[in-house]
Amino acid sequence: MLTAAPTRRQWALLLPTLLLAVVLAASACTTSPPKRLPPPPADETPVWLMGDSLGWATAAHMRPLPYTAAVGGAGFTSGAPVLVMDHTVEALDEHDDPTHILVLAGVNDIKPGITTQDIIDGMVLVESEIASRGITTVWVAQPAWVHANGLGPVADWVNSRPGSIDCRNHAGTSWDGVHPADYGPFADCIDAALVDMGIIWTNDPPLGG
């Protein structure tokens, strides 16, 4: 049995209900991003972590939480849109100095015309600036996945620095070729290394992936 099509007035009455249904359906299909804990106050934290987005997210999974002002896209050369040097110096000028700064970056420097020596030279400048303030740099080798070959010599340089940390074997798989699918094991490995070096004194379980 055929029914008459809704009139214009009926459509006007139905439209708000239909729009609400669409909004509710869209909301139900959208997963909210996980909440990130804010970094602790810089002036109360003896250990900082500087670097790129991988550094920021790694810091958020460490226990105890280090202070971080890491910036997505950061690197050590003109190949990166943001310089690790810039946000590190800015944070140091604004806060009391920490005792140690972990530095984790490098993948954003992999660009045409940028050599591995360019990256290393930029890292040397960062280390020199940190050392000039009486602070110890703790280099962390960055897992690279799709850029592993390009960052190989950079990782070798990192591992040549006193007190460096190499937890790349704990980074697991990557969801995009640059960032770990689960930061927990990687952050936990860094925590354990810091405990072994006497930089931190507790090693609670990581915050999870």
Short mmCIF file of C-alpha atoms in Angstrom, two decimals:
data_model
loop_
_atom_site.label_atom_id
_atom_site.label_comp_id
_atom_site.label_asym_id
_atom_site.label_seq_id
_atom_site.Cartn_x
_atom_site.Cartn_y
_atom_site.Cartn_z
CA MET A 1 0.00 0.00 0.00
CA LEU A 2 1.43 3.36 -1.08
CA THR A 3 1.60 6.25 1.33
CA ALA A 4 1.65 9.93 0.48
CA ALA A 5 4.99 11.72 0.60
CA PRO A 6 5.45 14.05 3.61
CA THR A 7 4.26 17.55 3.01
CA ARG A 8 6.54 20.58 3.30
CA ARG A 9 5.11 21.31 6.75
CA GLN A 10 5.72 17.72 7.87
CA TRP A 11 9.32 17.93 6.62
CA ALA A 12 9.79 21.13 8.62
CA LEU A 13 8.60 19.34 11.75
CA LEU A 14 10.72 16.25 11.09
CA LEU A 15 13.94 18.06 10.18
CA PRO A 16 15.12 18.94 13.73
CA THR A 17 14.57 15.34 14.84
CA LEU A 18 16.50 13.99 11.86
CA LEU A 19 19.41 16.39 12.45
CA LEU A 20 19.59 15.40 16.11
CA ALA A 21 19.68 11.73 15.14
CA VAL A 22 22.55 12.38 12.73
CA VAL A 23 24.55 14.26 15.38
CA LEU A 24 24.02 11.54 17.99
CA ALA A 25 25.01 8.84 15.52
CA ALA A 26 28.20 10.72 14.59
CA SER A 27 29.07 11.20 18.25
CA ALA A 28 28.63 7.52 18.94
CA CYS A 29 31.08 6.65 16.16
CA THR A 30 33.75 9.12 17.26
CA THR A 31 36.38 8.00 19.74
CA SER A 32 37.72 10.76 21.94
CA PRO A 33 41.54 11.01 21.95
CA PRO A 34 43.21 9.70 25.12
CA LYS A 35 43.80 12.35 27.75
CA ARG A 36 47.44 13.29 28.29
CA LEU A 37 48.66 14.17 31.71
CA PRO A 38 50.08 17.69 31.86
CA PRO A 39 53.83 17.88 32.47
CA PRO A 40 54.86 18.60 36.05
CA PRO A 41 56.08 22.10 36.95
CA ALA A 42 59.49 22.73 35.41
CA ASP A 43 60.86 24.42 38.52
CA GLU A 44 60.10 21.33 40.62
CA THR A 45 61.44 18.71 38.21
CA PRO A 46 65.16 17.81 38.05
CA VAL A 47 64.77 15.78 34.85
CA TRP A 48 63.47 17.27 31.60
CA LEU A 49 62.87 15.69 28.20
CA MET A 50 63.19 17.80 25.06
CA GLY A 51 62.62 16.84 21.45
CA ASP A 52 59.80 16.18 18.99
CA SER A 53 56.32 14.63 19.21
CA LEU A 54 57.78 11.20 19.92
CA GLY A 55 59.68 12.77 22.81
CA TRP A 56 56.53 14.45 24.13
CA ALA A 57 54.50 11.27 24.08
CA THR A 58 57.35 9.22 25.57
CA ALA A 59 57.63 11.68 28.46
CA ALA A 60 53.89 11.33 29.09
CA HIS A 61 54.38 7.59 29.67
CA MET A 62 57.40 7.81 31.97
CA ARG A 63 57.27 7.42 35.73
CA PRO A 64 57.99 9.75 37.39
CA LEU A 65 56.92 12.22 34.74
CA PRO A 66 59.72 14.47 33.50
CA TYR A 67 58.99 18.06 32.56
CA THR A 68 58.77 18.42 28.80
CA ALA A 69 58.37 21.25 26.34
CA ALA A 70 58.93 18.99 23.33
CA VAL A 71 57.33 20.18 20.10
CA GLY A 72 55.96 18.18 17.20
CA GLY A 73 58.14 18.52 14.12
CA ALA A 74 61.21 19.59 16.09
CA GLY A 75 64.71 18.72 14.94
CA PHE A 76 68.30 19.90 14.85
CA THR A 77 68.64 21.42 11.37
CA SER A 78 66.89 23.73 8.93
CA GLY A 79 65.18 20.61 7.60
CA ALA A 80 62.87 20.62 10.62
CA PRO A 81 60.15 23.27 11.05
CA VAL A 82 61.07 23.79 14.72
CA LEU A 83 64.50 23.64 16.36
CA VAL A 84 65.05 21.66 19.54
CA MET A 85 67.60 24.32 20.47
CA ASP A 86 64.96 27.05 20.42
CA HIS A 87 62.39 25.48 22.73
CA THR A 88 65.11 24.13 25.03
CA VAL A 89 66.72 27.55 25.48
CA GLU A 90 63.32 29.19 25.93
CA ALA A 91 62.39 26.74 28.71
CA LEU A 92 65.78 27.14 30.41
CA ASP A 93 65.47 30.92 30.34
CA GLU A 94 62.02 30.75 31.95
CA HIS A 95 62.60 28.15 34.69
CA ASP A 96 65.09 26.92 37.24
CA ASP A 97 67.68 24.65 35.64
CA PRO A 98 67.21 20.88 35.90
CA THR A 99 70.09 18.52 36.61
CA HIS A 100 69.57 16.46 33.44
CA ILE A 101 67.90 16.97 30.08
CA LEU A 102 66.97 13.96 27.97
CA VAL A 103 66.94 14.76 24.25
CA LEU A 104 64.97 12.62 21.81
CA ALA A 105 64.60 13.78 18.18
CA GLY A 106 66.14 13.48 14.73
CA VAL A 107 63.55 11.96 12.42
CA ASN A 108 62.21 15.36 11.34
CA ASP A 109 65.64 16.26 9.97
CA ILE A 110 65.51 13.55 7.31
CA LYS A 111 64.97 15.82 4.32
CA PRO A 112 66.60 16.22 0.88
CA GLY A 113 69.81 18.19 1.17
CA ILE A 114 70.25 17.46 4.91
CA THR A 115 73.12 15.10 5.67
CA THR A 116 73.60 12.98 8.77
CA GLN A 117 76.61 15.15 9.59
CA ASP A 118 74.32 18.21 9.49
CA ILE A 119 72.06 16.51 12.06
CA ILE A 120 74.99 15.56 14.28
CA ASP A 121 76.42 19.08 14.09
CA GLY A 122 73.06 20.43 15.27
CA MET A 123 73.01 17.94 18.13
CA VAL A 124 76.51 19.01 19.17
CA LEU A 125 75.29 22.61 19.41
CA VAL A 126 72.36 21.56 21.63
CA GLU A 127 74.65 19.55 23.90
CA SER A 128 77.11 22.46 24.13
CA GLU A 129 74.36 24.91 25.09
CA ILE A 130 73.01 22.59 27.78
CA ALA A 131 76.52 21.92 29.13
CA SER A 132 77.26 25.66 29.27
CA ARG A 133 74.53 25.90 31.91
CA GLY A 134 76.00 23.12 34.02
CA ILE A 135 73.35 20.59 32.98
CA THR A 136 73.98 17.03 31.84
CA THR A 137 72.58 15.95 28.46
CA VAL A 138 71.23 12.41 28.26
CA TRP A 139 70.81 11.45 24.62
CA VAL A 140 68.10 8.93 23.75
CA ALA A 141 68.42 7.06 20.44
CA GLN A 142 65.28 7.61 18.41
CA PRO A 143 63.52 4.62 16.83
CA ALA A 144 63.01 5.44 13.18
CA TRP A 145 61.38 2.50 11.37
CA VAL A 146 60.97 3.97 7.85
CA HIS A 147 63.98 6.27 8.42
CA ALA A 148 66.18 3.69 10.14
CA ASN A 149 68.87 3.82 7.46
CA GLY A 150 69.03 7.60 7.45
CA LEU A 151 69.27 7.84 11.22
CA GLY A 152 71.72 4.94 11.62
CA PRO A 153 74.86 7.15 11.83
CA VAL A 154 72.99 9.55 14.12
CA ALA A 155 72.13 6.69 16.47
CA ASP A 156 75.79 5.63 16.40
CA TRP A 157 76.78 9.15 17.48
CA VAL A 158 74.13 9.14 20.24
CA ASN A 159 75.45 5.83 21.54
CA SER A 160 78.98 7.26 21.61
CA ARG A 161 77.93 9.95 24.09
CA PRO A 162 78.52 9.25 27.81
CA GLY A 163 75.34 8.16 29.58
CA SER A 164 73.29 7.79 26.40
CA ILE A 165 70.22 5.53 26.31
CA ASP A 166 69.31 3.17 23.47
CA CYS A 167 65.87 1.60 23.90
CA ARG A 168 65.07 1.16 20.22
CA ASN A 169 64.66 -2.59 20.68
CA HIS A 170 61.80 -1.84 23.08
CA ALA A 171 59.91 0.44 20.69
CA GLY A 172 57.92 -2.41 19.14
CA THR A 173 55.90 -1.69 16.03
CA SER A 174 54.90 1.67 14.61
CA TRP A 175 51.44 2.74 13.50
CA ASP A 176 52.79 5.29 11.00
CA GLY A 177 56.46 4.46 10.50
CA VAL A 178 57.56 7.17 12.94
CA HIS A 179 55.67 6.77 16.24
CA PRO A 180 55.36 3.61 18.39
CA ALA A 181 52.03 1.82 18.49
CA ASP A 182 52.65 1.41 22.24
CA TYR A 183 54.88 3.87 24.10
CA GLY A 184 54.78 1.90 27.36
CA PRO A 185 57.71 -0.54 26.83
CA PHE A 186 59.89 2.18 25.28
CA ALA A 187 59.25 4.61 28.15
CA ASP A 188 59.73 1.86 30.73
CA CYS A 189 63.12 1.00 29.24
CA ILE A 190 64.21 4.64 29.53
CA ASP A 191 62.98 4.75 33.13
CA ALA A 192 65.00 1.64 33.97
CA ALA A 193 68.14 3.15 32.40
CA LEU A 194 67.68 6.34 34.44
CA VAL A 195 67.37 4.27 37.61
CA ASP A 196 70.53 2.34 36.74
CA MET A 197 72.38 5.64 36.27
CA GLY A 198 71.07 6.99 39.57
CA ILE A 199 69.26 9.87 37.89
CA ILE A 200 65.87 8.83 39.24
CA TRP A 201 65.27 6.64 42.25
CA THR A 202 61.95 4.99 41.50
CA ASN A 203 60.71 3.00 38.55
CA ASP A 204 56.94 2.65 38.84
CA PRO A 205 55.08 0.86 36.03
CA PRO A 206 54.60 3.04 32.92
CA LEU A 207 51.30 4.75 32.31
CA GLY A 208 50.45 2.31 29.55
CA GLY A 209 50.34 2.42 25.80
#
